[in-house]
CSV table of N, CA and C and ligand atoms in Angstrom, one decimal:
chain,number,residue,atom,x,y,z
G,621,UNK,N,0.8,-1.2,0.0
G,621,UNK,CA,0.0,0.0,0.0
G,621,UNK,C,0.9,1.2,0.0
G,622,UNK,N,0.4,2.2,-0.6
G,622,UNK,CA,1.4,3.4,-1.2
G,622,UNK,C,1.1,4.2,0.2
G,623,UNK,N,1.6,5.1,0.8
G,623,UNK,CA,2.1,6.3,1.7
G,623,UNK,C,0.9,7.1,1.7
G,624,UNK,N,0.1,7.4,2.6
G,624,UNK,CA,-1.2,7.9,2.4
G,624,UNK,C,-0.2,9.8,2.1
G,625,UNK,N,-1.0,10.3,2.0
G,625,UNK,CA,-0.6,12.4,1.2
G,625,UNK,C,-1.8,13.1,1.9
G,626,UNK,N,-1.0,13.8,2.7
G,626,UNK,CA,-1.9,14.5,3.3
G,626,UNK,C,-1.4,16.2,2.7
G,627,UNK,N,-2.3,16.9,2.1
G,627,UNK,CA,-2.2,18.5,1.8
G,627,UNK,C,-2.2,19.3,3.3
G,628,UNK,N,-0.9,19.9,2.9
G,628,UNK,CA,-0.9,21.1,4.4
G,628,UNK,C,-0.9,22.0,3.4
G,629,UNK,N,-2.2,23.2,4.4
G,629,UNK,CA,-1.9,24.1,4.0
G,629,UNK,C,-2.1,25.3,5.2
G,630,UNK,N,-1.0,26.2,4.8
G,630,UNK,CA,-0.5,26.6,6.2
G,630,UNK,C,0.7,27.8,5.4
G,631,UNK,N,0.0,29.1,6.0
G,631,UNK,CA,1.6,30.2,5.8
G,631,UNK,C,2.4,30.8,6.6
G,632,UNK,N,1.9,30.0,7.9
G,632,UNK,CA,3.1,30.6,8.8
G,632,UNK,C,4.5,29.3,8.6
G,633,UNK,N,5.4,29.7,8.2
G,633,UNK,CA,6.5,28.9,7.7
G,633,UNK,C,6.8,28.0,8.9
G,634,UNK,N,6.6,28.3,10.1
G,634,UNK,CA,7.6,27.4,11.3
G,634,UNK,C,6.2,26.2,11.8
G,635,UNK,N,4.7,26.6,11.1
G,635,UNK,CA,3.6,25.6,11.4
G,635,UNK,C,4.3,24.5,10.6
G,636,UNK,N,4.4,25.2,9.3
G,636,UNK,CA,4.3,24.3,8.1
G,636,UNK,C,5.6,22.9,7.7
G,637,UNK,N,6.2,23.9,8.5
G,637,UNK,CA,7.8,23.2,9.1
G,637,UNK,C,7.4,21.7,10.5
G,638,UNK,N,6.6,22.1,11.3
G,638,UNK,CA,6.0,21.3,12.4
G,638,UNK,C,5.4,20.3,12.0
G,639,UNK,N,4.0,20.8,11.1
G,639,UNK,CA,3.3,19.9,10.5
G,639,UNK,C,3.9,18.5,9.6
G,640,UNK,N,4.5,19.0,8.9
G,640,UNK,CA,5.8,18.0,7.8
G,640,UNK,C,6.0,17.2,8.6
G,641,UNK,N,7.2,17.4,9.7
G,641,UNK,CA,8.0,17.1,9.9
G,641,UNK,C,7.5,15.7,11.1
G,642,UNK,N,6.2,16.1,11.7
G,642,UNK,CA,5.4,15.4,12.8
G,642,UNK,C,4.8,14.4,11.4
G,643,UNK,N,4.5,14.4,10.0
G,643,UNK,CA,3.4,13.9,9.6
G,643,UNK,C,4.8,12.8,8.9
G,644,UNK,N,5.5,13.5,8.2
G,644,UNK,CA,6.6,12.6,7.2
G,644,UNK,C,7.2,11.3,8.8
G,645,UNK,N,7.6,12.1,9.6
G,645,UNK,CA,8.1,10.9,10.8
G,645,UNK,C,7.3,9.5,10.8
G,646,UNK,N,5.7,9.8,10.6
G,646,UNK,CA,4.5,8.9,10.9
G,646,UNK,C,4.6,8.4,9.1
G,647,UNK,N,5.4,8.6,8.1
G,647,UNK,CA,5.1,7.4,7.4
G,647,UNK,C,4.2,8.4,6.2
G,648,UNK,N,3.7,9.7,6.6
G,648,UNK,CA,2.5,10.2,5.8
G,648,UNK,C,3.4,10.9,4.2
G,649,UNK,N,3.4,10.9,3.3
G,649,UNK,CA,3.9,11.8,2.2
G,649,UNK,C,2.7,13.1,1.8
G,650,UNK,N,4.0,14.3,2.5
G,650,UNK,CA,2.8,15.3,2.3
G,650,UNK,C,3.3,16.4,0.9
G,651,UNK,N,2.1,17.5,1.1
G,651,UNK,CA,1.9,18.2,0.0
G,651,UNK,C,2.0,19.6,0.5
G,652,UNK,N,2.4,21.2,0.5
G,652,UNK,CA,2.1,22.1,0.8
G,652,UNK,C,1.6,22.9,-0.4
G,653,UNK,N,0.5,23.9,0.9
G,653,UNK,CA,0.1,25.3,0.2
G,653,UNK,C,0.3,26.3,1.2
G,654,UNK,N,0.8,27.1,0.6
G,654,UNK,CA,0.7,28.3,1.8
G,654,UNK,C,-0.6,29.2,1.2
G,655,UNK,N,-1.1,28.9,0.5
G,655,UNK,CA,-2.4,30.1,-0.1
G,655,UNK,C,-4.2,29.2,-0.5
G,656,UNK,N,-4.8,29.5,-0.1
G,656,UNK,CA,-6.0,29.0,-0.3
G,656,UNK,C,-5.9,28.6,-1.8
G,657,UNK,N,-5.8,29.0,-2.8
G,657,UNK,CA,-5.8,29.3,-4.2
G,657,UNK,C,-4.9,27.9,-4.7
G,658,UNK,N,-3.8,28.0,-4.1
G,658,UNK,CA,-3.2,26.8,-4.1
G,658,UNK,C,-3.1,25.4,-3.9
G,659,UNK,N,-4.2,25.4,-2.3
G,659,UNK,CA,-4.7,24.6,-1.8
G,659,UNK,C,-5.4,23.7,-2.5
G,660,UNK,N,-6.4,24.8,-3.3
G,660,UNK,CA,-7.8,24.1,-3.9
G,660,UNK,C,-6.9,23.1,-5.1
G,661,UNK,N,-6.4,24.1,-5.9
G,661,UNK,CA,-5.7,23.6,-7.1
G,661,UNK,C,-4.8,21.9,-7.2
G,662,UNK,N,-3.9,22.3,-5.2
G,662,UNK,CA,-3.5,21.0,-5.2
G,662,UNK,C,-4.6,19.9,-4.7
G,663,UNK,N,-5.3,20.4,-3.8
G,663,UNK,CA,-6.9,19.2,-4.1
G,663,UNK,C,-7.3,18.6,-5.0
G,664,UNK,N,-7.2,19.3,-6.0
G,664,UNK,CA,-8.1,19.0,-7.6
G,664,UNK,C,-7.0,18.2,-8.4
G,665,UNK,N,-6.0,18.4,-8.2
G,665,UNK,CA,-5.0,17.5,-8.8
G,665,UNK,C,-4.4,16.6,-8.2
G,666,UNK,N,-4.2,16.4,-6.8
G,666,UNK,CA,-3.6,15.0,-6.2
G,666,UNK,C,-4.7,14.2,-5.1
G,667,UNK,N,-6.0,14.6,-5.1
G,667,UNK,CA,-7.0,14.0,-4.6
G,667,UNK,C,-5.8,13.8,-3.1
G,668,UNK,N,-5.5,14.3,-2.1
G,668,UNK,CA,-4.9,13.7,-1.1
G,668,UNK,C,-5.7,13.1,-0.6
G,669,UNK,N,-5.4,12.4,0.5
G,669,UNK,CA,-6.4,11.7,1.5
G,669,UNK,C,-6.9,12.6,2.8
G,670,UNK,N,-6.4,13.3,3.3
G,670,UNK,CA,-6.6,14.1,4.0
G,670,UNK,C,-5.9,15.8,3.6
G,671,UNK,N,-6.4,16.6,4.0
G,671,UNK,CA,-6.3,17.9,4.0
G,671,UNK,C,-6.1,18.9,5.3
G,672,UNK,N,-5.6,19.4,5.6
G,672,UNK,CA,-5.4,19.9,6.8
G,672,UNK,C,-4.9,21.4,6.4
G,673,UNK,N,-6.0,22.2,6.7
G,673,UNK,CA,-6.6,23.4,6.4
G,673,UNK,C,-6.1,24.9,7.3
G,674,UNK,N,-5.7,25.2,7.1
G,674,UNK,CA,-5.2,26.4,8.3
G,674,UNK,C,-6.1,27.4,7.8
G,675,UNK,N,-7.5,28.2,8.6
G,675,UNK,CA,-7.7,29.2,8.2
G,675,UNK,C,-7.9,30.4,7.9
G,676,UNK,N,-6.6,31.1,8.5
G,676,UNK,CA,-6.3,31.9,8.5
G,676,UNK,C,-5.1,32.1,7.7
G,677,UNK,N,-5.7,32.5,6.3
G,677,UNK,CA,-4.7,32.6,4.8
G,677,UNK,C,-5.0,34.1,4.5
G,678,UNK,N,-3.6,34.4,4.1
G,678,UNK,CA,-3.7,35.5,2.9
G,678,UNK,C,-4.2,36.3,2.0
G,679,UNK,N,-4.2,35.0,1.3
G,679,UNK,CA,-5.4,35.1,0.2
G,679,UNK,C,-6.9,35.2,0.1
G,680,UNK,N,-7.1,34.0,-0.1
G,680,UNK,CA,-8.6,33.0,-0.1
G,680,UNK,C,-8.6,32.0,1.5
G,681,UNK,N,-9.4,32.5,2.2
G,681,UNK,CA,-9.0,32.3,3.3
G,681,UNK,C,-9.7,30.3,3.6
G,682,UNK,N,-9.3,29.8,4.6
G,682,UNK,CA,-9.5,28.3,4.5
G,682,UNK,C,-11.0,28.1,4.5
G,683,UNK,N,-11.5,29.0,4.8
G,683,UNK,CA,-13.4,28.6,4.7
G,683,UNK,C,-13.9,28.8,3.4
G,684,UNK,N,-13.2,29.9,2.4
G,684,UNK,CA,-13.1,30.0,0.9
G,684,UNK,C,-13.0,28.6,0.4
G,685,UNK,N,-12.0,28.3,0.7
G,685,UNK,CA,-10.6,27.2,-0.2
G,685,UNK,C,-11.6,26.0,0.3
G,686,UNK,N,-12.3,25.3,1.4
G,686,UNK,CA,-12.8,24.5,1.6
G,686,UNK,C,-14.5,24.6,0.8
G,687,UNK,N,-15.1,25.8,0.8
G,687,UNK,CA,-16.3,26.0,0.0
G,687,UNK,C,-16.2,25.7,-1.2
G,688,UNK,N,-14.8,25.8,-2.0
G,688,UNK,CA,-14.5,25.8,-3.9
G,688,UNK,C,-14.4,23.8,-3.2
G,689,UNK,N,-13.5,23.5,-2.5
G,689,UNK,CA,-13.5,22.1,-2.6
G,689,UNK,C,-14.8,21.3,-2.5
G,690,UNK,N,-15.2,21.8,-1.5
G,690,UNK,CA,-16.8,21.0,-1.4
G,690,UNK,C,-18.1,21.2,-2.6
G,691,UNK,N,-17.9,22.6,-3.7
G,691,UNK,CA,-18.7,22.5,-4.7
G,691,UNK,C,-17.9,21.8,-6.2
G,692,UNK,N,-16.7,21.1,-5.6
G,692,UNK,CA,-16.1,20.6,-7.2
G,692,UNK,C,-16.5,18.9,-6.8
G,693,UNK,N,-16.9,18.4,-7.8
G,693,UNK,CA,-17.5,17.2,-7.8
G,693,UNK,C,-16.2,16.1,-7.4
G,694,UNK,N,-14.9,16.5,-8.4
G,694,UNK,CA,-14.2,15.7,-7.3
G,694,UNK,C,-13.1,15.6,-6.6
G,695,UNK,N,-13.4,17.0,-5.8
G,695,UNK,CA,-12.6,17.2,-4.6
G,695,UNK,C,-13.7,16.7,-3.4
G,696,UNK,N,-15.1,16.6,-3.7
G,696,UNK,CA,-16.0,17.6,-2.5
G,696,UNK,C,-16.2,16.2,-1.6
G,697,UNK,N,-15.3,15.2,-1.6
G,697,UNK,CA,-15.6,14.2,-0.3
G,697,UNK,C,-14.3,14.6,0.5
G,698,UNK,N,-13.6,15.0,0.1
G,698,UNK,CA,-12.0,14.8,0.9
G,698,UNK,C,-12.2,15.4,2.0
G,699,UNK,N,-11.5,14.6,3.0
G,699,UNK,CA,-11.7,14.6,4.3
G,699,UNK,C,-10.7,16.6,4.5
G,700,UNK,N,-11.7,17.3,5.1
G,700,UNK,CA,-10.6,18.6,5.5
G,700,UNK,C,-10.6,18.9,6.9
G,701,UNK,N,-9.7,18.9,7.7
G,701,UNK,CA,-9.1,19.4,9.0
G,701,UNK,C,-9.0,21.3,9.1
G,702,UNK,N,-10.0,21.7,9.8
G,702,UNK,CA,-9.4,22.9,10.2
G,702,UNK,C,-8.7,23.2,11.1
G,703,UNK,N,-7.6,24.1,10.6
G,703,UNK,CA,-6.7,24.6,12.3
G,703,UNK,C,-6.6,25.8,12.0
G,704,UNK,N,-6.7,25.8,13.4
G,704,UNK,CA,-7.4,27.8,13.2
G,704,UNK,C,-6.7,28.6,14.9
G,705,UNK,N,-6.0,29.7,15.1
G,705,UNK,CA,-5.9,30.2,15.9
G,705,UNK,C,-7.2,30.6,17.1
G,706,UNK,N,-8.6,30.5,16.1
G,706,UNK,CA,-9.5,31.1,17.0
G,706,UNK,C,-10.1,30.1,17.8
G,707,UNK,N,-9.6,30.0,18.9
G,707,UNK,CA,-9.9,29.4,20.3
G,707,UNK,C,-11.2,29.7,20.8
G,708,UNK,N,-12.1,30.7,20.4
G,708,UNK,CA,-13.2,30.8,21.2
G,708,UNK,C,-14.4,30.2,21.1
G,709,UNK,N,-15.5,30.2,22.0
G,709,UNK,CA,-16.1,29.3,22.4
G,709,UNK,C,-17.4,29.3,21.2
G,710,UNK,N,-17.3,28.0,20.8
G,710,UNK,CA,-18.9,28.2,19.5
G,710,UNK,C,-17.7,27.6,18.0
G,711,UNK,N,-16.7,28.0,18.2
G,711,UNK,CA,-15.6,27.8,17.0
G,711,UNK,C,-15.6,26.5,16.3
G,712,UNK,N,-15.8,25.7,17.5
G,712,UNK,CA,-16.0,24.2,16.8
G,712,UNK,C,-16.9,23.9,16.2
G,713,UNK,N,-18.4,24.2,16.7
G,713,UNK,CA,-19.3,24.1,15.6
G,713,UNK,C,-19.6,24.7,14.7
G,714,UNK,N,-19.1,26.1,15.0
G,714,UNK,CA,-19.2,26.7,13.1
G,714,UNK,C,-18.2,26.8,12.2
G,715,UNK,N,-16.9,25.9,12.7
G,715,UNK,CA,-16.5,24.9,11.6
G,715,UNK,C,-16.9,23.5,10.8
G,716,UNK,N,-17.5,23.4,11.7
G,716,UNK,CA,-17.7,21.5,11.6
G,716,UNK,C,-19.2,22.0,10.3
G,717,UNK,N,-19.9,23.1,11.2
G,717,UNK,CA,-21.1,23.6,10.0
G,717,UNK,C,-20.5,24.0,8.9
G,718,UNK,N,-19.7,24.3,8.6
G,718,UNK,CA,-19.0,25.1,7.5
G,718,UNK,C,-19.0,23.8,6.4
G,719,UNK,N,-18.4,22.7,7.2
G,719,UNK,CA,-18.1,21.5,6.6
G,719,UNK,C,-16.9,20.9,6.4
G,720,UNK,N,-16.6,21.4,7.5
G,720,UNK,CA,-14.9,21.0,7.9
G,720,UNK,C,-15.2,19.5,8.6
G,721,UNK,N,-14.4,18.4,8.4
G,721,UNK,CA,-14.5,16.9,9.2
G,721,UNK,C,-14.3,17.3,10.1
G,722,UNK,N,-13.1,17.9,10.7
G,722,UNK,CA,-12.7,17.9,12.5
G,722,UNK,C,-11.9,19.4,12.5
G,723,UNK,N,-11.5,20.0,13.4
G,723,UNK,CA,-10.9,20.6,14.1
G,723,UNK,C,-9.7,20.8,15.1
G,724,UNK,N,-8.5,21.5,14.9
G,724,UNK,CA,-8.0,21.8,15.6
G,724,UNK,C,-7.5,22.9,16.2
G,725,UNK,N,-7.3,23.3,17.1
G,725,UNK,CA,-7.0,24.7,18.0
G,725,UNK,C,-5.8,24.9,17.7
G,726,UNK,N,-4.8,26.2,17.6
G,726,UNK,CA,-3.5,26.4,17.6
G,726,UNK,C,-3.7,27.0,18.7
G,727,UNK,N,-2.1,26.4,19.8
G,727,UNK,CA,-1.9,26.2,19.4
G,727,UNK,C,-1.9,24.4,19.4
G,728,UNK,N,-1.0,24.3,18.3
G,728,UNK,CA,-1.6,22.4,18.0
G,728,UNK,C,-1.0,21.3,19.1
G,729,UNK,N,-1.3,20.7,19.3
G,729,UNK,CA,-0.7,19.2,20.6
G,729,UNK,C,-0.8,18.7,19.1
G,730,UNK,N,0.3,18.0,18.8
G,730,UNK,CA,0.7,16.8,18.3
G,730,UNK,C,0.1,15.8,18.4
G,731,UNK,N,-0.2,15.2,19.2
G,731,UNK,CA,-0.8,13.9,19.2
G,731,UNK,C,-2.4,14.2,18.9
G,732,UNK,N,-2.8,15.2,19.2
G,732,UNK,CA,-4.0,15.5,18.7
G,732,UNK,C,-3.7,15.3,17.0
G,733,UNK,N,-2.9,16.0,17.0
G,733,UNK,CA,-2.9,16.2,15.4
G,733,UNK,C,-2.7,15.0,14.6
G,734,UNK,N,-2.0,14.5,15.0
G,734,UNK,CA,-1.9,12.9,14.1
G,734,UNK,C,-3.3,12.6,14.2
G,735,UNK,N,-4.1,11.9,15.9
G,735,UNK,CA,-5.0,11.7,16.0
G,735,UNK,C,-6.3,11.7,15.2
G,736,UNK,N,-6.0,13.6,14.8
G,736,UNK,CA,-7.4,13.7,13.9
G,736,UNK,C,-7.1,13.7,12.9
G,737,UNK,N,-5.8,13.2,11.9
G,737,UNK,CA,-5.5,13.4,10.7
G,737,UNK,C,-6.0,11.7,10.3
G,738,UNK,N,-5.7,10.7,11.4
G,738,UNK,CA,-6.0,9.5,11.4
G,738,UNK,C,-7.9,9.3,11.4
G,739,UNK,N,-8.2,10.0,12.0
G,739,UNK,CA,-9.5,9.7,12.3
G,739,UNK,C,-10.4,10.2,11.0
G,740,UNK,N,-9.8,11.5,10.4
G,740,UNK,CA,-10.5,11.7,9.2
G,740,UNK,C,-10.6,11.4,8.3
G,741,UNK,N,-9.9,10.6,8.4
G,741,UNK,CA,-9.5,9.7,7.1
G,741,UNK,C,-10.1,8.4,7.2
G,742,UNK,N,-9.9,7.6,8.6
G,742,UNK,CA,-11.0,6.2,8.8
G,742,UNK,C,-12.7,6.6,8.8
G,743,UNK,N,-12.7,7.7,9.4
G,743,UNK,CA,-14.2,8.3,9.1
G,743,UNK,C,-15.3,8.2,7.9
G,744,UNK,N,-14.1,8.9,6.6
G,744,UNK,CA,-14.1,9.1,5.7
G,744,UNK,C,-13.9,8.1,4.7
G,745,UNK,N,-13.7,7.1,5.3
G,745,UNK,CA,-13.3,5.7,4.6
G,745,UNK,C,-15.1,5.3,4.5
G,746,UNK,N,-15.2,5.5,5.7
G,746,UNK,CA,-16.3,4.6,6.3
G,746,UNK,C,-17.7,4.7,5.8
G,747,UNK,N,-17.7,6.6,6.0
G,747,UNK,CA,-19.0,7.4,5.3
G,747,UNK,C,-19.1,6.7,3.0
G,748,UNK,N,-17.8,6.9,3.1
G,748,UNK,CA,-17.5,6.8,1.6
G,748,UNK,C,-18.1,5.3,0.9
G,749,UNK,N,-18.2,4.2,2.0
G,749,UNK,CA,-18.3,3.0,1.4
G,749,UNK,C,-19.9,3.0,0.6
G,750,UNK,N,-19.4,2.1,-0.7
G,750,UNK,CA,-20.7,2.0,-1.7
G,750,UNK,C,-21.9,1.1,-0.8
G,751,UNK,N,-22.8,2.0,-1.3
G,751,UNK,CA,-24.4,1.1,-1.5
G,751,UNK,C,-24.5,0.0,-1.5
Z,816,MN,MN1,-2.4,31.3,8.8
């Protein structure tokens, strides 16, 4: 079985450096975006298996970049992870409404983050299976 590919996308350079580095150790082959725009683009071309979303972009910000993925026919199952600085209370479910799989707080605990990069993905296995 090939190396599951997880898309980071992330512009603070020392997240994006963390993320890698915690995800490549576990075996994962990843992808970077630092820009929403980029994000979507690498979605639509390497179908990753997971996505892991930083909301707070530049450009086209992660609730953008995850709305273009969820109206393209075949980006719009892929499992996407938000991580977002905004810690306040209600944050998790008006991501999860947005249509994000799961959530994470910056800043990030590691083991969470594997955790729910693992989980969106078995989730997503599970929701996915045929009729
Ligand atoms: Mn950011």
């Amino acid at each position: 079985m090939s190396a599951e590919t997880v898309l980071i996308v992330e512009d603070n350079e020392k997240s994006m450096k963390l993320f890698r580095d915690v995800l490549e150790v576990k075996g994962y082959r990843t992808l970077e975006a630092t820009t929403g725009a980029r994000a979507v683009e690498l979605a639509t071309r390497h179908l990753p298996d997971v996505v892991l979303m930083d909301v707070q972009l530049p450009d086209v910000d992660g609730v953008e970049a995850l709305r273009r993925i969820r109206t393209d026919s075949r980006t719009a199952f892929l499992p996407v992870v938000a991580v977002t600085a905004q810690a306040m209370d209600g944050d998790r479910e008006r991501f999860l409404q947005a249509g994000f799989d799961a959530y994470l707080a910056k800043p990030v605990d590691i083991a969470e983050l594997l955790d729910v990069v693992k989980t969106a993905r078995t989730a997503w296995l599970s929701s996915a299976a045929p009729d």
